[in-house]
Amino acid sequence: KAYLESVLTHLSSGVMVVDEQFRLRSANTSAEQILGVSLLDFHGMALVTLSVQYKLLRPFTEAVVQGFAESTENEWQRQIERMSKNGNQMLLLRGTRLSTIEDTGYVVVFDDITHLLQAERQAAWGEVARRLAHEIKNPLTPIQLSAERLQYKLHEKLGAEDAQLLQRATQTIVSQVAAMKKMVMEFADYARAPAVQLTALDMHQLLNEVMGLYEANSSPIILQLNAAHARINGDATRLRQVIHNLLHNAHDALKNVADPQIVLRTENMQNTLKLSVLDNGSGFPEHIIARVFEPYMTTKDKGTGLGLPIVKKIVEEHGGSITIENTDTGGSCISIVFPLITEEEVVG
């Protein structure tokens, strides 16, 4: 029994055992971590009662009871989505009936596959982006040149009214081609394989350089460089892209705010540098905040939905992580955590 408990404790999968009445008999540590509930305090409690106290567990408990009720086999498997404290969570559940001479019951083994599905979607979108960039990019320049040539050749041969019509049509073609080129470049950036050139850099120096470009910004940007240490291994060009994108998003979120404000803040957390961009705008809609890093998820009328996925990709290439949350006072906070350069790396 001690050996079995040791094995279950070190499993990354959640394991839960219930009796015939679906009363909790045991659960391992991973089950508590995945579900976000201390299950040891509810030994002997029915799953239905447990879901009443913790409403976020209802999809899980209902899936377990329904899985055993509907299955004609001794085993079943299904995938569910539920809300957790950290956003939407995808769980893969596998149930097995236990039947011995002395006892009967059920075992449920489950895994959090949220990050796995996100990785699969990102890989699929990367392939889509590569194909779109390749197929769309080639004809854009000939289209633009043909429109400009028509304007040049026919402008003098047409009457005033027709010449104006030709100019408007030509200008529309040229402007739309430029918009498509911008979209293709964003797709190319998203699909591009990691090619960062990491060197030791001072993040505070980089932030000050970028801030020089926002002196005339309509939304005031407050720079709070609270971190005592700000040296990281980074690619200055790619990190500028990250900062510009986050500041641009924050600026767009403040269009209808009477007293707009953006805060760019750094602070140290253990051996990391935390960079935060806060605004007092409308925040992110709750139904998309958990999927905001997926391609084509956008709240903007003219957005491609690739800005934040590209930011996330660059951050991960630097060994960092990024999170987004709505603040209690309104607006949103995007936080990026980078590993700091250690003293050994500086000396080396």
Coordinates of C-alpha atoms in Angstrom, one line a residue:
K1 CA 0.0 0.0 0.0
A2 CA 2.8 2.4 0.9
Y3 CA 4.5 1.6 -2.5
L4 CA 1.3 2.2 -4.4
E5 CA 0.7 5.5 -2.6
S6 CA 4.3 6.6 -3.4
V7 CA 3.7 5.9 -7.1
L8 CA 0.4 7.7 -7.2
T9 CA 1.9 10.7 -5.4
H10 CA 4.6 11.1 -8.1
L11 CA 2.2 10.7 -11.1
S12 CA 1.7 13.8 -13.2
S13 CA -1.9 12.5 -14.0
G14 CA -4.7 13.1 -11.5
V15 CA -6.1 9.9 -10.0
M16 CA -9.4 9.7 -8.1
V17 CA -11.1 6.7 -6.6
V18 CA -14.9 6.8 -5.8
D19 CA -17.2 4.1 -4.5
E20 CA -20.5 2.9 -6.1
Q21 CA -22.3 6.0 -4.8
F22 CA -19.6 8.2 -6.2
R23 CA -18.3 9.2 -2.8
L24 CA -14.7 10.2 -2.8
R25 CA -12.4 7.5 -1.3
S26 CA -9.0 8.9 -2.3
A27 CA -7.1 11.2 -4.7
N28 CA -3.5 11.9 -5.4
T29 CA -1.6 15.2 -5.2
S30 CA -1.8 15.8 -9.0
A31 CA -5.6 15.5 -8.9
E32 CA -5.7 18.4 -6.4
Q33 CA -3.3 20.5 -8.4
I34 CA -5.2 20.0 -11.7
L35 CA -8.6 20.7 -10.2
G36 CA -7.4 23.4 -7.8
V37 CA -9.2 21.9 -4.8
S38 CA -7.8 20.3 -1.6
L39 CA -9.6 16.9 -2.0
L40 CA -8.2 15.3 1.2
D41 CA -10.6 17.4 3.2
F42 CA -13.6 15.9 1.5
H43 CA -13.0 12.1 2.0
G44 CA -16.4 10.3 1.9
M45 CA -18.3 13.2 0.3
A46 CA -20.3 12.6 -2.8
L47 CA -19.1 14.2 -6.0
V48 CA -22.4 15.9 -6.5
T49 CA -22.1 17.6 -3.1
L50 CA -18.6 18.5 -3.8
S51 CA -19.6 20.3 -7.0
V52 CA -22.3 22.3 -5.1
Q53 CA -19.5 23.7 -2.9
Y54 CA -17.1 24.2 -5.8
K55 CA -19.2 25.2 -8.9
L56 CA -16.1 25.1 -11.1
L57 CA -15.9 21.4 -10.5
R58 CA -19.5 20.7 -11.8
P59 CA -18.4 19.9 -15.5
F60 CA -15.8 17.5 -14.1
T61 CA -18.1 15.7 -11.7
E62 CA -21.0 15.5 -14.2
A63 CA -18.6 14.0 -16.8
V64 CA -17.5 11.4 -14.4
V65 CA -21.0 10.3 -13.3
Q66 CA -22.3 10.5 -16.9
G67 CA -19.3 8.5 -18.2
F68 CA -19.9 5.5 -16.0
A69 CA -23.7 5.7 -16.4
E70 CA -23.5 5.7 -20.2
S71 CA -20.6 3.3 -20.8
T72 CA -21.4 -0.3 -21.5
E73 CA -17.8 -1.2 -21.2
N74 CA -15.6 -1.3 -18.1
E75 CA -13.7 1.6 -19.5
W76 CA -14.5 5.0 -21.1
Q77 CA -12.7 8.1 -22.2
R78 CA -13.8 11.7 -23.0
Q79 CA -12.5 15.2 -23.2
I80 CA -14.2 18.1 -21.4
E81 CA -13.7 21.9 -21.1
R82 CA -14.2 23.7 -17.8
M83 CA -13.5 27.1 -16.3
S84 CA -10.7 27.2 -13.7
K85 CA -9.1 30.0 -11.7
N86 CA -6.6 30.4 -14.5
G87 CA -9.1 30.4 -17.4
N88 CA -10.5 27.7 -19.6
Q89 CA -9.0 24.2 -18.9
M90 CA -9.2 21.1 -21.2
L91 CA -9.2 17.8 -19.4
L92 CA -8.8 14.3 -20.8
L93 CA -10.7 11.8 -18.6
R94 CA -10.4 8.0 -18.5
G95 CA -12.7 5.9 -16.3
T96 CA -12.4 2.3 -15.2
R97 CA -14.8 0.1 -13.1
L98 CA -13.2 -1.8 -10.2
S99 CA -14.7 -5.0 -9.1
T100 CA -13.2 -7.3 -6.5
I101 CA -14.5 -10.0 -4.2
E102 CA -14.5 -7.5 -1.3
D103 CA -15.2 -4.2 -2.9
T104 CA -16.5 -2.3 -6.0
G105 CA -15.9 1.2 -7.2
Y106 CA -14.5 3.4 -9.9
V107 CA -11.2 4.9 -10.8
V108 CA -10.8 8.1 -12.8
V109 CA -7.5 9.2 -14.3
F110 CA -7.3 12.6 -15.9
D111 CA -4.7 15.0 -17.4
D112 CA -4.7 18.7 -18.1
I113 CA -4.1 18.9 -21.9
T114 CA -4.7 22.6 -22.2
H115 CA -1.1 23.5 -23.2
L116 CA -0.9 20.4 -25.5
L117 CA -3.9 21.5 -27.5
Q118 CA -2.6 25.1 -27.6
A119 CA 0.7 23.8 -29.0
E120 CA -1.2 21.8 -31.6
R121 CA -3.2 24.8 -32.7
Q122 CA -0.2 27.0 -32.9
A123 CA 1.6 24.4 -35.0
A124 CA -1.4 24.2 -37.3
W125 CA -1.7 28.0 -37.6
G126 CA 2.1 28.2 -38.3
E127 CA 1.6 25.9 -41.3
V128 CA -1.4 27.9 -42.5
A129 CA 0.6 31.1 -42.1
R130 CA 3.5 29.8 -44.1
R131 CA 1.2 28.7 -46.9
L132 CA -0.8 31.9 -47.0
A133 CA 2.4 34.1 -46.9
H134 CA 3.8 32.1 -49.8
E135 CA 0.6 32.1 -51.9
I136 CA -0.5 35.7 -51.3
K137 CA 2.9 37.5 -51.4
N138 CA 3.9 36.6 -55.0
P139 CA 1.0 38.3 -56.9
L140 CA 0.7 41.5 -54.8
T141 CA 3.6 43.4 -56.4
P142 CA 2.4 42.8 -60.0
I143 CA -1.1 43.8 -59.0
Q144 CA 0.2 47.1 -57.6
L145 CA 2.5 47.8 -60.5
S146 CA -0.3 47.0 -63.0
A147 CA -2.7 49.5 -61.3
E148 CA -0.1 52.2 -61.3
R149 CA 0.8 51.6 -64.9
L150 CA -2.9 51.9 -65.9
Q151 CA -3.1 55.2 -64.1
Y152 CA 0.1 56.5 -65.8
K153 CA -0.9 55.4 -69.3
L154 CA -4.6 56.3 -69.4
H155 CA -4.8 59.4 -67.2
E156 CA -4.0 61.8 -70.0
K157 CA -6.3 60.1 -72.5
L158 CA -9.5 60.3 -70.5
G159 CA -11.9 63.0 -69.7
A160 CA -11.8 64.7 -66.3
E161 CA -14.6 62.6 -64.9
D162 CA -13.2 59.3 -66.1
A163 CA -9.7 60.3 -65.0
Q164 CA -11.0 60.9 -61.5
L165 CA -12.7 57.6 -61.5
L166 CA -9.6 55.9 -62.7
Q167 CA -7.5 57.6 -60.0
R168 CA -9.9 56.6 -57.2
A169 CA -10.0 53.0 -58.4
T170 CA -6.2 52.9 -58.8
Q171 CA -5.7 54.4 -55.3
T172 CA -8.1 51.8 -53.8
I173 CA -6.1 48.9 -55.4
V174 CA -2.8 50.3 -54.2
S175 CA -4.0 50.9 -50.7
Q176 CA -5.6 47.5 -50.4
V177 CA -2.5 45.8 -51.7
A178 CA -0.5 47.7 -49.1
A179 CA -2.9 46.4 -46.4
M180 CA -2.5 42.8 -47.7
K181 CA 1.3 43.1 -47.7
K182 CA 1.2 44.2 -44.1
M183 CA -1.0 41.1 -43.2
V184 CA 1.3 38.8 -45.1
M185 CA 4.3 40.2 -43.2
E186 CA 2.5 39.5 -39.9
F187 CA 1.8 35.9 -41.1
A188 CA 5.4 35.5 -42.1
D189 CA 6.6 36.8 -38.7
Y190 CA 4.3 34.3 -36.9
A191 CA 5.4 31.4 -39.1
R192 CA 9.1 32.2 -38.9
A193 CA 11.2 29.6 -37.2
P194 CA 13.1 30.9 -34.0
A195 CA 16.1 32.9 -35.2
V196 CA 16.8 35.2 -32.3
Q197 CA 20.3 36.4 -31.7
L198 CA 20.7 36.5 -28.0
T199 CA 23.2 38.8 -26.4
A200 CA 23.5 40.4 -23.0
L201 CA 21.5 43.6 -22.8
D202 CA 20.1 46.0 -20.3
M203 CA 16.3 46.0 -20.5
H204 CA 16.1 49.4 -18.8
Q205 CA 18.3 50.9 -21.5
L206 CA 16.2 49.3 -24.2
L207 CA 12.9 50.6 -22.6
N208 CA 14.3 54.1 -22.4
E209 CA 15.3 54.0 -26.1
V210 CA 11.8 52.8 -27.1
M211 CA 10.1 55.4 -24.9
G212 CA 11.8 58.2 -26.9
L213 CA 9.5 57.3 -29.8
Y214 CA 6.4 57.8 -27.7
E215 CA 7.0 61.3 -26.4
A216 CA 4.1 62.6 -28.5
N217 CA 1.8 59.8 -27.7
S218 CA -1.8 60.8 -27.0
S219 CA -2.1 58.4 -24.0
P220 CA 0.5 59.3 -21.3
I221 CA 3.0 56.5 -20.6
I222 CA 4.4 56.3 -17.1
L223 CA 7.7 54.5 -16.9
Q224 CA 8.4 52.8 -13.6
L225 CA 11.8 51.1 -13.6
N226 CA 11.6 49.5 -10.2
A227 CA 13.9 46.5 -10.9
A228 CA 17.3 46.6 -9.3
H229 CA 18.7 44.1 -11.9
A230 CA 17.6 44.3 -15.6
R231 CA 20.3 42.4 -17.6
I232 CA 18.9 39.6 -19.7
N233 CA 19.9 37.5 -22.7
G234 CA 17.8 39.0 -25.5
D235 CA 17.5 40.0 -29.1
A236 CA 17.0 43.8 -29.0
T237 CA 15.2 43.9 -32.4
R238 CA 12.7 41.3 -31.5
L239 CA 12.2 42.7 -28.0
R240 CA 11.5 46.2 -29.5
Q241 CA 8.8 44.5 -31.5
V242 CA 7.3 43.1 -28.3
I243 CA 7.3 46.4 -26.6
H244 CA 5.8 48.3 -29.6
N245 CA 3.1 45.8 -30.0
L246 CA 2.0 45.9 -26.3
L247 CA 2.1 49.7 -26.2
H248 CA 0.1 49.9 -29.4
N249 CA -2.5 47.5 -28.0
A250 CA -2.8 49.5 -24.8
H251 CA -3.2 52.7 -26.8
D252 CA -6.0 51.2 -28.9
A253 CA -7.8 50.1 -25.7
L254 CA -7.9 53.7 -24.4
K255 CA -9.7 55.3 -27.4
N256 CA -12.9 56.1 -25.5
V257 CA -11.4 56.6 -22.0
A258 CA -11.7 60.1 -20.5
D259 CA -8.4 60.0 -18.6
P260 CA -6.2 57.5 -20.5
Q261 CA -3.0 56.1 -18.9
I262 CA -0.5 53.5 -19.6
V263 CA 2.1 52.2 -17.1
L264 CA 5.3 50.4 -18.2
R265 CA 6.8 48.8 -15.1
T266 CA 9.7 46.5 -14.2
E267 CA 10.4 44.6 -11.0
N268 CA 12.5 41.7 -9.9
M269 CA 11.0 38.4 -8.7
Q270 CA 13.7 36.0 -7.4
N271 CA 16.0 35.5 -10.4
T272 CA 13.7 37.0 -13.0
L273 CA 12.8 40.4 -14.5
K274 CA 9.1 41.1 -14.7
L275 CA 7.9 43.6 -17.3
S276 CA 4.3 44.7 -17.1
V277 CA 2.2 46.9 -19.3
L278 CA -1.0 48.2 -17.6
D279 CA -3.8 50.4 -19.0
N280 CA -7.1 51.7 -17.6
G281 CA -9.1 50.8 -20.7
S282 CA -11.9 48.4 -21.2
G283 CA -9.9 45.2 -20.7
F284 CA -10.3 41.9 -22.5
P285 CA -13.7 40.2 -22.9
E286 CA -14.0 37.3 -20.5
H287 CA -14.9 34.9 -23.3
I288 CA -11.7 35.4 -25.2
I289 CA -9.1 36.1 -22.5
A290 CA -8.2 32.5 -22.1
R291 CA -7.6 32.2 -25.9
V292 CA -6.1 35.6 -26.6
F293 CA -2.8 34.1 -27.7
E294 CA -4.4 32.0 -30.4
P295 CA -4.0 33.3 -34.0
Y296 CA -7.0 35.3 -35.3
M297 CA -8.4 36.0 -31.8
T298 CA -8.9 39.8 -31.9
T299 CA -11.3 42.4 -30.6
K300 CA -10.2 45.0 -33.2
D301 CA -12.3 45.6 -36.3
K302 CA -9.2 45.8 -38.5
G303 CA -6.9 43.6 -36.6
T304 CA -5.4 40.3 -37.9
G305 CA -5.3 38.7 -34.5
L306 CA -1.6 37.9 -34.9
G307 CA 0.0 40.6 -32.8
L308 CA -0.2 38.8 -29.4
P309 CA 0.6 35.3 -30.8
I310 CA 3.8 36.8 -32.3
V311 CA 4.6 38.5 -29.0
K312 CA 4.1 35.2 -27.1
K313 CA 6.3 33.4 -29.6
I314 CA 9.2 35.9 -29.2
V315 CA 8.9 35.8 -25.4
E316 CA 9.1 32.0 -25.4
E317 CA 12.1 32.2 -27.7
H318 CA 13.8 34.2 -24.9
G319 CA 12.9 31.6 -22.3
G320 CA 10.2 33.8 -20.8
S321 CA 6.5 33.5 -20.1
I322 CA 3.6 35.9 -20.7
T323 CA 0.2 36.3 -18.9
I324 CA -2.8 38.5 -19.4
E325 CA -5.4 39.5 -16.9
N326 CA -8.1 42.1 -16.3
T327 CA -7.4 44.4 -13.4
D328 CA -9.9 44.9 -10.5
T329 CA -9.9 48.7 -11.2
G330 CA -10.6 48.3 -14.9
G331 CA -8.3 47.8 -17.8
S332 CA -5.8 45.0 -18.3
C333 CA -2.3 44.0 -17.3
I334 CA 0.1 42.1 -19.6
S335 CA 3.1 40.6 -17.7
I336 CA 6.2 39.1 -19.2
V337 CA 8.8 37.3 -17.1
F338 CA 12.4 37.0 -18.4
P339 CA 15.2 35.0 -16.7
L340 CA 18.0 37.3 -15.5
I341 CA 21.6 36.8 -16.4
T342 CA 23.5 35.2 -13.6
E343 CA 26.8 36.4 -12.2
E344 CA 28.5 33.4 -13.8
E345 CA 27.1 34.3 -17.2
V346 CA 28.2 37.9 -16.8
V347 CA 31.8 36.9 -15.9
G348 CA 31.8 34.4 -18.9

